Coordinates of C-alpha atoms in Angstrom, one line a residue:
X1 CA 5.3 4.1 -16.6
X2 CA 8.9 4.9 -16.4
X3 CA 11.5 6.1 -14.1
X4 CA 15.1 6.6 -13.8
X5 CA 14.4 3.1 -13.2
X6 CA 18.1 0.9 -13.5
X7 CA 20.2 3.1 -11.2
X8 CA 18.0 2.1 -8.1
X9 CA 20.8 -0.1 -6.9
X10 CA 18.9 -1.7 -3.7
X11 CA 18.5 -5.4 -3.6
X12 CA 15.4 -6.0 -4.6
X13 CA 13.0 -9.6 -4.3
X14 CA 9.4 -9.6 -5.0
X15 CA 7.4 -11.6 -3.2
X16 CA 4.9 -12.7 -5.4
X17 CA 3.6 -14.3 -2.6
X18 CA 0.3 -13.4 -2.3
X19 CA -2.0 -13.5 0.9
X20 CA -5.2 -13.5 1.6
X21 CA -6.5 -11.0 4.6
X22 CA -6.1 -8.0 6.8
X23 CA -4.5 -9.6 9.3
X24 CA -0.9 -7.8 10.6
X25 CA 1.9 -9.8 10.0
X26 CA 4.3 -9.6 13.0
X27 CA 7.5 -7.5 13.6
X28 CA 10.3 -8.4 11.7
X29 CA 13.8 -7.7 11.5
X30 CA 15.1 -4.6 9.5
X31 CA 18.9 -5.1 8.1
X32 CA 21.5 -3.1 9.6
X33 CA 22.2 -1.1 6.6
X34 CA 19.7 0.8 5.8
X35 CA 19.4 2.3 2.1
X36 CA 19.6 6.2 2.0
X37 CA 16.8 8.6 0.6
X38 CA 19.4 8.9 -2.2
X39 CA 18.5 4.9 -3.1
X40 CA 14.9 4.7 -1.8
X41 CA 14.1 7.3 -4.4
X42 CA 10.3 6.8 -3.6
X43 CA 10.2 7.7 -0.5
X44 CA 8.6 10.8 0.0
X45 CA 9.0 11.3 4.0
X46 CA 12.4 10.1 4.7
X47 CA 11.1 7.5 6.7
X48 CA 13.3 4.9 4.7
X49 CA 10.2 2.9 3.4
X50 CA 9.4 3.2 -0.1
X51 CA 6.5 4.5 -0.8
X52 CA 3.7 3.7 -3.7
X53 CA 2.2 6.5 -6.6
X54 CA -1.3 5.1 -8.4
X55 CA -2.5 7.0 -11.6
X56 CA -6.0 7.1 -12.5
X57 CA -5.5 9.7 -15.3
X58 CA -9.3 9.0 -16.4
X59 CA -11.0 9.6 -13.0
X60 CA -13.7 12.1 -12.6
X61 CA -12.9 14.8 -10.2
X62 CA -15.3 17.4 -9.2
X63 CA -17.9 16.4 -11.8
X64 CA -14.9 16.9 -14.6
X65 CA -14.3 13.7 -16.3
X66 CA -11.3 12.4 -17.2
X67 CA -9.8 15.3 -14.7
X68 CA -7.5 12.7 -13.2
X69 CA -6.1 12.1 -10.2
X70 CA -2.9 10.4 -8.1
X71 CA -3.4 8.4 -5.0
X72 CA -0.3 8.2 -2.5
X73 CA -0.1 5.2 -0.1
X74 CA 3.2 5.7 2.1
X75 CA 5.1 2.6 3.3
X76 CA 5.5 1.0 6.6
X77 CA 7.3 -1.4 8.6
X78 CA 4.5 -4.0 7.7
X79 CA 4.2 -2.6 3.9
X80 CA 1.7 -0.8 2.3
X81 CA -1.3 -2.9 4.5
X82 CA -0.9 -0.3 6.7
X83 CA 0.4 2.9 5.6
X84 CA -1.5 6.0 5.2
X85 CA -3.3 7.3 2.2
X86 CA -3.7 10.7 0.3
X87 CA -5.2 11.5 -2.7
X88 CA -4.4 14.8 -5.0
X89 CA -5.8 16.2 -7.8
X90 CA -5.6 19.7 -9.4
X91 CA -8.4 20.8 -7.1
X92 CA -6.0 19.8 -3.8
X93 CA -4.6 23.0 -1.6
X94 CA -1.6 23.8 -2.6
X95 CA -1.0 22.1 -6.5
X96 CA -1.5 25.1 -9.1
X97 CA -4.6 24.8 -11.7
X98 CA -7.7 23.8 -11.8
X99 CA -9.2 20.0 -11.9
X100 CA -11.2 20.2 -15.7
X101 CA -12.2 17.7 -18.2
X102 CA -9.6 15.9 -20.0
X103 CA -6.5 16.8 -18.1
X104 CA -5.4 13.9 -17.3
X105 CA -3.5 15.0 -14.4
X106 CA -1.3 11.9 -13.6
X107 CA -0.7 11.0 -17.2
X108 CA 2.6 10.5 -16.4
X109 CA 4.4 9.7 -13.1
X110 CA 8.2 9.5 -11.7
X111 CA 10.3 10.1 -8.6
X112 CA 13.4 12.1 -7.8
X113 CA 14.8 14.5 -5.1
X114 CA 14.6 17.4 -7.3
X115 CA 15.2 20.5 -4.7
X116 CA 18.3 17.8 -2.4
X117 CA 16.4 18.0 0.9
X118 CA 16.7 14.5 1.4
X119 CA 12.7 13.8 0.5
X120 CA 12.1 12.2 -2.8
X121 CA 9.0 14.6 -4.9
X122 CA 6.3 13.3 -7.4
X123 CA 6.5 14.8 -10.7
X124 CA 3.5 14.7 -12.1
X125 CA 2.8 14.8 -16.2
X126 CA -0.6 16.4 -17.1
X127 CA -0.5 15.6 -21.1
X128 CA -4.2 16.9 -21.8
X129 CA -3.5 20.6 -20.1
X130 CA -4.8 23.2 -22.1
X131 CA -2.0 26.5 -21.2
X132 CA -2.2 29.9 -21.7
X133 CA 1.2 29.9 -23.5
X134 CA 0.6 26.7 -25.2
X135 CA -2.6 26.3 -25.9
X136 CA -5.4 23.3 -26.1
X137 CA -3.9 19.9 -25.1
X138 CA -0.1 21.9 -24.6
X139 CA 0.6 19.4 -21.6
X140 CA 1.8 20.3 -18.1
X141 CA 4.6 19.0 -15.5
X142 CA 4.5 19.4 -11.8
X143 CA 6.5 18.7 -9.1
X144 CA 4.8 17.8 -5.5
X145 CA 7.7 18.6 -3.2
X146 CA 8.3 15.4 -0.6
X147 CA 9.2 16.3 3.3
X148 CA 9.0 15.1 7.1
X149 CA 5.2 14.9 6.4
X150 CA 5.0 13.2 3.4
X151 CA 3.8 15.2 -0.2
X152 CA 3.2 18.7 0.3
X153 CA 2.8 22.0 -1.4
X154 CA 3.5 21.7 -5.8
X155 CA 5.4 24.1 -8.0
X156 CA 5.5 24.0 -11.8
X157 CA 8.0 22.5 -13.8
X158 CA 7.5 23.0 -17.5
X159 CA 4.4 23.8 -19.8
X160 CA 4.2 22.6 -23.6
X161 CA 5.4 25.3 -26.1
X162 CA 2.6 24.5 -28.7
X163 CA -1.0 22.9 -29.1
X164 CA -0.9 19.2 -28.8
X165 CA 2.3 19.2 -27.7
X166 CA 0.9 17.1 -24.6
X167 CA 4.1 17.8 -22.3
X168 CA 4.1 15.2 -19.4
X169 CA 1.7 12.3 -21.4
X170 CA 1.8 8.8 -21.1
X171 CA 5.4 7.3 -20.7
X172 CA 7.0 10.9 -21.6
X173 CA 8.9 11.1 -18.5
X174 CA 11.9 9.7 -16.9
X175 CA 14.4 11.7 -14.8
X176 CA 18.7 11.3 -14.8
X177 CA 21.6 13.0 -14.2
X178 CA 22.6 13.6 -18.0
X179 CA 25.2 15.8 -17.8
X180 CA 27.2 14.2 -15.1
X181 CA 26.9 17.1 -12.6
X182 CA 25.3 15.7 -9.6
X183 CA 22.1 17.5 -10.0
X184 CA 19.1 15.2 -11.6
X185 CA 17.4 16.8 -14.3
X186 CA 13.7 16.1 -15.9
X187 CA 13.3 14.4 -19.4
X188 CA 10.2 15.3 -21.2
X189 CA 8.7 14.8 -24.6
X190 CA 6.9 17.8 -26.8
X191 CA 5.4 17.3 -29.9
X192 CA 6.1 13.6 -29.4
X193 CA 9.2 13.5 -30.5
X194 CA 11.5 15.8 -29.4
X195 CA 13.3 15.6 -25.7
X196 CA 13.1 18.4 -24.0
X197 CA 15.1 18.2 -20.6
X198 CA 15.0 20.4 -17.6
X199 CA 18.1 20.6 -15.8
X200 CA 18.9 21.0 -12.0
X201 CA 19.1 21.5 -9.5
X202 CA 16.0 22.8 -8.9
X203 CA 14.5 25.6 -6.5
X204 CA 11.6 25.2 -4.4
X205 CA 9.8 27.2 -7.2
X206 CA 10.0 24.8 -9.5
X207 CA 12.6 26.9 -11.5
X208 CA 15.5 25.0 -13.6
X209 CA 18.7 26.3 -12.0
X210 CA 20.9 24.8 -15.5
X211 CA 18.1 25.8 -18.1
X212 CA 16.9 23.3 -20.4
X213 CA 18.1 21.4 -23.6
X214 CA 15.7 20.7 -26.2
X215 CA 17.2 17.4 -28.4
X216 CA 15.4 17.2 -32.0
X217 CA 14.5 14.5 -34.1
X218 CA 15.2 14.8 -37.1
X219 CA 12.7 11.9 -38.6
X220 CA 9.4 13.0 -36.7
X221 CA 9.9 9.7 -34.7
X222 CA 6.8 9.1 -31.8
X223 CA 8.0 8.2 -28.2
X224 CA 5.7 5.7 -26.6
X225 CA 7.8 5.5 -23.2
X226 CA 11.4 6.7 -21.6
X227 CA 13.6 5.6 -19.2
X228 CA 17.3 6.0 -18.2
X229 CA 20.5 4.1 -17.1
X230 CA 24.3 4.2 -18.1
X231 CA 24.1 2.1 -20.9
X232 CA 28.1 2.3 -21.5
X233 CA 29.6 2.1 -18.2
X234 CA 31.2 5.8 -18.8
X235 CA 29.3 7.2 -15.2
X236 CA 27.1 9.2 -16.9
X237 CA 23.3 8.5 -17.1
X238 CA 21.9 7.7 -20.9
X239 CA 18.1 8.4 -21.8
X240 CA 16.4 5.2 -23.9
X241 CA 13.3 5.4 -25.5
X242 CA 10.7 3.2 -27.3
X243 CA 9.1 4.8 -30.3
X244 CA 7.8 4.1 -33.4
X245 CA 8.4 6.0 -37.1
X246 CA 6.2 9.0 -37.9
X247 CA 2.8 7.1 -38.3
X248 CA 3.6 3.9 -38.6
X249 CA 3.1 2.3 -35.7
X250 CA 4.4 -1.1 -37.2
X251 CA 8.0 0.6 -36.9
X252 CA 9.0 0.2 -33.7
X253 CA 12.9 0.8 -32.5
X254 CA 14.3 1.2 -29.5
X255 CA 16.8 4.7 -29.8
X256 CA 19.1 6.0 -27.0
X257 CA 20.7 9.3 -26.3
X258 CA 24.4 9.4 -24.3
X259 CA 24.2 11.6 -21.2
X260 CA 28.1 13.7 -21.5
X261 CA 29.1 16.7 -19.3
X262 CA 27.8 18.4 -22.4
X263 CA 24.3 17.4 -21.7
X264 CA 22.7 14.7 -24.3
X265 CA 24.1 13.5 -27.8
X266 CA 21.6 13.1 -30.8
X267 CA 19.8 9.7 -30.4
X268 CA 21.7 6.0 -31.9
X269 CA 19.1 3.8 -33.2
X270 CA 19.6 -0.3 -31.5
X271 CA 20.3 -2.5 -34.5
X272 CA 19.7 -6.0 -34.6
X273 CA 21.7 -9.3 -36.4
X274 CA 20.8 -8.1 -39.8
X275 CA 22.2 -4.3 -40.0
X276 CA 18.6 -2.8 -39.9
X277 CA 17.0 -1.4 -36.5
X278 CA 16.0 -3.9 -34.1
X279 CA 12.4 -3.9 -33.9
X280 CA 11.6 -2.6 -30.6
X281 CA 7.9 -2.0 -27.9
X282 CA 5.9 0.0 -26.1
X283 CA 7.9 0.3 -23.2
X284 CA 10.9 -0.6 -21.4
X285 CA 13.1 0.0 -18.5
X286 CA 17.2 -0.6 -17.8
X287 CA 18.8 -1.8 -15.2
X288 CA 21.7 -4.4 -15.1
X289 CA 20.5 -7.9 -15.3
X290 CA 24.0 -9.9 -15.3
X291 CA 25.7 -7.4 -12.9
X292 CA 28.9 -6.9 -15.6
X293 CA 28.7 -2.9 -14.9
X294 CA 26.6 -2.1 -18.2
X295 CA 23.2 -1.5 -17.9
X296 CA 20.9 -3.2 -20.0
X297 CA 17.3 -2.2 -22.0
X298 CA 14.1 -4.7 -21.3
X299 CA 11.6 -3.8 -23.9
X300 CA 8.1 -4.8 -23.4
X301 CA 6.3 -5.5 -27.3
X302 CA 3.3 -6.6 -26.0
X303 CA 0.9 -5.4 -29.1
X304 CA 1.4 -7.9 -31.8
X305 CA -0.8 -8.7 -35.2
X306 CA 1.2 -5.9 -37.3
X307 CA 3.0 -6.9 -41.1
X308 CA 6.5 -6.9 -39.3
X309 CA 5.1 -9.5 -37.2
X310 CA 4.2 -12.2 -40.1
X311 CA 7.6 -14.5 -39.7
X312 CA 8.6 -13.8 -36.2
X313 CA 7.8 -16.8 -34.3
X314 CA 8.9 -14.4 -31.0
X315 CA 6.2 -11.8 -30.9
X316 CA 2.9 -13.8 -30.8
X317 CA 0.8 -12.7 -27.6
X318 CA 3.9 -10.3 -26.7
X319 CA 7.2 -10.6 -26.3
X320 CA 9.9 -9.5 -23.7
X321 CA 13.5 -8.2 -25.1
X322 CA 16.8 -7.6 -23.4
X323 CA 19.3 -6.0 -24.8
X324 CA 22.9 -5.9 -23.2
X325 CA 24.7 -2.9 -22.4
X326 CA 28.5 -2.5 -23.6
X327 CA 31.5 -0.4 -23.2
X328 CA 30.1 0.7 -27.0
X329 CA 26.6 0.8 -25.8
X330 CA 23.8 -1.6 -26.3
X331 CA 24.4 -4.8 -28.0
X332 CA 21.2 -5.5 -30.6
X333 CA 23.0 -8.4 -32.4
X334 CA 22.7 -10.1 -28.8
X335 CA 19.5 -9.8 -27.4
X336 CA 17.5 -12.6 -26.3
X337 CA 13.9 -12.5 -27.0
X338 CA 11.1 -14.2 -24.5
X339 CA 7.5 -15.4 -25.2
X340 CA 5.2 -17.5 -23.4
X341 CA 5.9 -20.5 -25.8
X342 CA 9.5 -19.8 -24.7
X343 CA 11.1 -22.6 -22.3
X344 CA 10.0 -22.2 -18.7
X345 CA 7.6 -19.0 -19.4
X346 CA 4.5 -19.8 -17.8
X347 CA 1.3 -20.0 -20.3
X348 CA 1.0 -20.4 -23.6
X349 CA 1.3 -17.4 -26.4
X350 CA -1.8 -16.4 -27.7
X351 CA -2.8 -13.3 -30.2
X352 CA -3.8 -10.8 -27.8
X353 CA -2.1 -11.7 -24.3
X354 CA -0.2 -8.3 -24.6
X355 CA 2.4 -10.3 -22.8
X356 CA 5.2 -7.7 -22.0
X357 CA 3.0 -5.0 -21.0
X358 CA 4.8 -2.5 -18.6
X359 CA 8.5 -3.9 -17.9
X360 CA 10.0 -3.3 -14.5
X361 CA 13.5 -4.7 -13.5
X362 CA 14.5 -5.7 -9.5
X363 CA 15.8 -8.8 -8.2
X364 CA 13.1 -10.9 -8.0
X365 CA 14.7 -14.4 -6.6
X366 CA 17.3 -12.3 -3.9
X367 CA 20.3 -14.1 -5.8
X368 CA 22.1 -10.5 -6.9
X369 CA 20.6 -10.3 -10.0
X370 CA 18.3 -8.2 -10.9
X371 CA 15.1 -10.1 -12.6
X372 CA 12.2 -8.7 -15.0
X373 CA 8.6 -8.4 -13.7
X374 CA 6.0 -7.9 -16.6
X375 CA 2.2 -7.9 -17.0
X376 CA 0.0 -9.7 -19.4
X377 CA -3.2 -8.4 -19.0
X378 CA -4.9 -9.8 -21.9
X379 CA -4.3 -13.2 -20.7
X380 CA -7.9 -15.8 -20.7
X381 CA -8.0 -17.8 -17.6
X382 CA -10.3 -20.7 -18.9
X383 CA -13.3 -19.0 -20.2
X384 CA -12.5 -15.4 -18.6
X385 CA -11.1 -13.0 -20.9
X386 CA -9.1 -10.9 -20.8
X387 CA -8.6 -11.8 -17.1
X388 CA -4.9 -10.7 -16.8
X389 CA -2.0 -12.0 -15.2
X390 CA 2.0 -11.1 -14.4
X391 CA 5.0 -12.6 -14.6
X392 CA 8.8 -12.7 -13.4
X393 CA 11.5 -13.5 -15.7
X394 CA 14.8 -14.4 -13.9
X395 CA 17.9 -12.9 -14.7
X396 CA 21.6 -13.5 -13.9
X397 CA 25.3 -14.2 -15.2
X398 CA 24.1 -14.8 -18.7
X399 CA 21.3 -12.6 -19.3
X400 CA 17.7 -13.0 -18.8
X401 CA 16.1 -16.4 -19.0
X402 CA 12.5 -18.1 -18.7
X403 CA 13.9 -20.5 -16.4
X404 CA 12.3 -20.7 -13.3
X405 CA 10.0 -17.8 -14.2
X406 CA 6.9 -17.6 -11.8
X407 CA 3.0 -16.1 -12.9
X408 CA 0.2 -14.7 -10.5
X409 CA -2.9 -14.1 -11.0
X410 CA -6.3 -13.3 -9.5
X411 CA -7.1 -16.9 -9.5
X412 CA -3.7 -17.5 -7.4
X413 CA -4.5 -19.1 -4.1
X414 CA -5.2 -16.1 -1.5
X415 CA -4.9 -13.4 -3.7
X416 CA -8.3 -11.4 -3.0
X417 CA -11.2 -11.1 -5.3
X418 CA -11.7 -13.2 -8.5
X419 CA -10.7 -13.1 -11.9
X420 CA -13.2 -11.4 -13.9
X421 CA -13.6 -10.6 -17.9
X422 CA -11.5 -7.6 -19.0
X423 CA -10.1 -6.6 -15.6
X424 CA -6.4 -6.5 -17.4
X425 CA -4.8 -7.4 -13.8
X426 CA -1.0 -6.5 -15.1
X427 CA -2.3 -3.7 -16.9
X428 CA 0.8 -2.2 -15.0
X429 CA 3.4 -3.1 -12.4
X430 CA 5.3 -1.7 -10.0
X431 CA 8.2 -2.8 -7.5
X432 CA 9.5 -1.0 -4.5
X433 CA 10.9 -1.4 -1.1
X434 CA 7.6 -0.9 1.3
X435 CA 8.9 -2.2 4.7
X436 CA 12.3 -1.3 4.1
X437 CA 13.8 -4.9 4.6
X438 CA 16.1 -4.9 1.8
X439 CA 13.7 -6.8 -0.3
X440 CA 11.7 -5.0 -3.3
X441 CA 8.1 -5.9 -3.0
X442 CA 5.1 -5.4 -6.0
X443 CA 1.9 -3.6 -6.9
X444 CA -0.2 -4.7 -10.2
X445 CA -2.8 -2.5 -11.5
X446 CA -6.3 -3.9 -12.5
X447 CA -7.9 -0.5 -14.2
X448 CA -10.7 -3.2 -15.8
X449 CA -11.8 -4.1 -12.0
X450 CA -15.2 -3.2 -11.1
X451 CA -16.8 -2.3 -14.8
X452 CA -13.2 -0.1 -15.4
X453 CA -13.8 1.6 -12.0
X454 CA -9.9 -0.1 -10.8
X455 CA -8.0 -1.3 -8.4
X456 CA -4.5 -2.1 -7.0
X457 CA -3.0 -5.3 -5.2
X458 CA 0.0 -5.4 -3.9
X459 CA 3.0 -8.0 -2.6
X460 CA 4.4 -7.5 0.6
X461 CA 8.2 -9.3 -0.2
X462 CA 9.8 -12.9 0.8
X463 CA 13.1 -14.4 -0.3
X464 CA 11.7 -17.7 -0.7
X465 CA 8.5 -16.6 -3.3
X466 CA 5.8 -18.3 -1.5
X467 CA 2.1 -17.9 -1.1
X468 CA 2.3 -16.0 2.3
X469 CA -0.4 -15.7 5.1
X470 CA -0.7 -11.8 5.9
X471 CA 1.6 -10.3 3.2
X472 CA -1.0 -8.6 0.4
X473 CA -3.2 -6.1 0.1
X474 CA -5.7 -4.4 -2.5
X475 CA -7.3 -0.9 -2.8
X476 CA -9.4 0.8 -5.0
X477 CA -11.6 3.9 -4.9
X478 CA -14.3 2.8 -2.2
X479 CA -11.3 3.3 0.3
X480 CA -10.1 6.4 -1.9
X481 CA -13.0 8.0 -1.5
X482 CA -12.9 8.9 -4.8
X483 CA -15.4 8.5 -7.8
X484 CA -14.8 5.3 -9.5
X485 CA -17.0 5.9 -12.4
X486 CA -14.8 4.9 -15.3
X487 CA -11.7 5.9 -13.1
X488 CA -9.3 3.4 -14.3
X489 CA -7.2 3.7 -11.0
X490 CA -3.9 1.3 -11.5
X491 CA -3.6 2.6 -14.8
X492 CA 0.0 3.7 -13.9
X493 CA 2.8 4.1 -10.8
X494 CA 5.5 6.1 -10.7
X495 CA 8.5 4.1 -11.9

């Protein structure tokens, strides 16, 4: 779910244009300047097109259920319609362990150039690994190392300390330079709560060439996802996290840790208008929405129905937050809160849209500012439930707004296949720079498709967000190759 996600400075427009067939669109222009590796962070052979992750944690591999796996589709100059495939798992040459029931490999995905070759490498959280030093369920984090050829060879990053520590689980992994020193360090999560960061640079072995830092909480907080940005303008990279309070899940608070030359300073809790914390998601992602040099938090609260949500008008169906950054970090008195009953938001809010589901920032519209793109996969269309759609929210000068904000679905015109009960098509979103035109482009993840087998579609780009002949595609584990028997491929990318 989440990346080093706002410091991904390329222009980015989604096309949310959706097409209909295999047909090749035609060559096309590439802009002059090109975006470095450095930028294109997902590009795993240098080739300068970004390149697209898929979880499907759950998948059976070898007869092991719920082994996991990660499927790779590599960008082109016509997007991912064309680009090759791969497909590793724990039983692939070269990636240490063993496939085995309820590993999970893929829990957890991001991007960096850890070892500086020039080739951004998957890291790859494992959260239900069962280690010798650990223990049952101890977790596991892996790098697959990127070159000329695309993914290739793995090392070890990190094992959990303890049982159940589930090192590498859902959302418990983001990556940033926290420490200032030009070498990007891992963030992690063990025993839920606590960060533990690896820090580069990193040899080929996987070792941690500036140790780690482990950050405690002191409250026995639980993170439900990461993410990083410079929250302060100071030029160091800040870690943000969703969680909620010890078991109650009701509690949920968006924290932040300050990246100094010193490495990370205890966690500052958001607060909101009233002096208490503001009351936060599952997820989120930062990047700067109205370009003043501060990155901003987006939090996705898209699980609503709890006590705290009694006499908020804001968070029935899910809701979408953003939270300005500031010289003195970000600002919780000034967020601005979006819902589907909000002006402009496409739909209507309803108890169990789970609108705000997986949050990822890029400039939607091409105007310079960078917009929100969000799922809601537990949105009816007519009589189909739980059908699923996404949405982009635009943002600019003053924030982030519902005005203008555009929805897709399976029921859009030329968007392949139909929309079918419980395929939770937004389930999670991606965005990324395919055919290397300047212009991000998106992947939604439908892990209810095909009786929870899954599949992906994705969005090749265009400034002026139309329904485009010969710009989509969609995947799933027929063309894998892989056993779709309660996969739930598309249940994450690496963002």
């Amino acid at each position: 779910m989440s990346r080093h996600r706002g410091a991904w400075r390329v222009g980015l427009a989604v096309v949310l244009a959706v097409t209909g067939a295999a047909a090749l669109p035609g060559p096309h222009a590439v802009a002059d300047t090109q975006p470095t590796t450095a930028e294109l962070r997902d590009d795993f052979n240098g080739d300068g097109y970004a390149d697209l992750a898929v979880a499907a944690p759950s998948a059976t591999v070898g007869g092991r259920t719920q082994a996991g796996f990660v499927a790779v589709r590599y960008g082109t100059q016509y997007g991912w319609v064309t680009g090759a495939r791969k497909v590793f798992t724990q039983n692939s040459a070269g990636i240490p362990g063993t496939a085995e029931k309820d590993d999970q490999f893929g829990s957890a995905l991001t991007t960096a150039d850890l070892d500086r070759d020039g080739y951004a490498d998957l890291i790859v959280g494992i959260g239900g690994e069962d280690t010798d030093s650990g223990g049952t369920d101890s977790g596991y984090v892996q790098v697959l190392w990127g070159s000329a050829d695309g993914l290739s060879g793995a090392s070890s990053l990190a094992t959990g300390k303890s049982a159940h520590d589930r090192l590498g689980a859902q959302g418990h992994l983001t990556v940033a330079d926290i420490d200032g020193d030009g070498a990007t360090d891992v963030v992690t999560v063990q025993n839920e709560h606590d960060l533990r960061v690896l820090k580069g640079p990193f040899g080929r072995n996987g070792s941690a060439g500036g140790g780690e830092q482990i950050v405690k909480d002191p409250y026995d907080s639980r993170v439900l996802d990461l993410a990083a940005g410079d929250v302060n303008g100071d030029g160091i990279t800040d870690v943000v996290a969703a969680e909620h309070s010890g078991d109650e899940f009701d509690s949920r608070r968006v924290v932040y840790w300050y990246g100094t030359k010193d490495g990370l300073t205890p966690y500052t809790l958001v607060y909101d208008i009233d002096g208490a914390g503001l009351q936060g998601g599952e997820n989120l992602d930062v990047g700067d929405l109205d370009k003043d040099g501060y990155a901003d938090i987006v939090v996705g609260r898209a699980v609503d129905g709890y006590d705290s949500d009694l006499d908020n008008p804001y968070v029935k169906g899910g809701r979408v937050a953003w939270i300005p950054g500031t010289p003195e970090g970000p600002d919780g008195v000034e967020a601005v809160f979006l819902h589907q009953d909000s002006a402009g938001v496409p739909g209507t809010a309803e108890k169990g849209d789970r609108f705000g589901t997986d949050v990822q920032i890029g400039d939607v519209n091409g105007d310079g500012y960078p917009d929100v793109l969000t799922g809601v996969p537990g949105e009816d269309l007519g009589s189909v439930a739980d059908a699923g759609a996404v949405v982009v929210l635009n943002g600019g000068a003053a924030g982030l707004t519902g005005t203008g904000a555009r929805v897709v679905t399976q029921d859009t015109g030329n968007v392949p296949g139909a929309a079918e009960k419980g395929d939770v098509f937004g389930k999670a979103v991606h965005l990324g720079d395919s055919n290397h035109d300047g212009l991000a482009d998106v992947a939604v993840g439908s892990p209810g498709e095909n009786t929870g087998s899954g599949f992906i579609w994705h969005f090749k780009s265009s400034p002026a967000l139309i329904v485009t002949p010969n710009a989509t595609g969609a995947f799933g584990n027929t063309y894998l190759g892989t056993d779709g028997t309660n996969a739930r491929f598309g249940s994450g990318f690496a963002n």
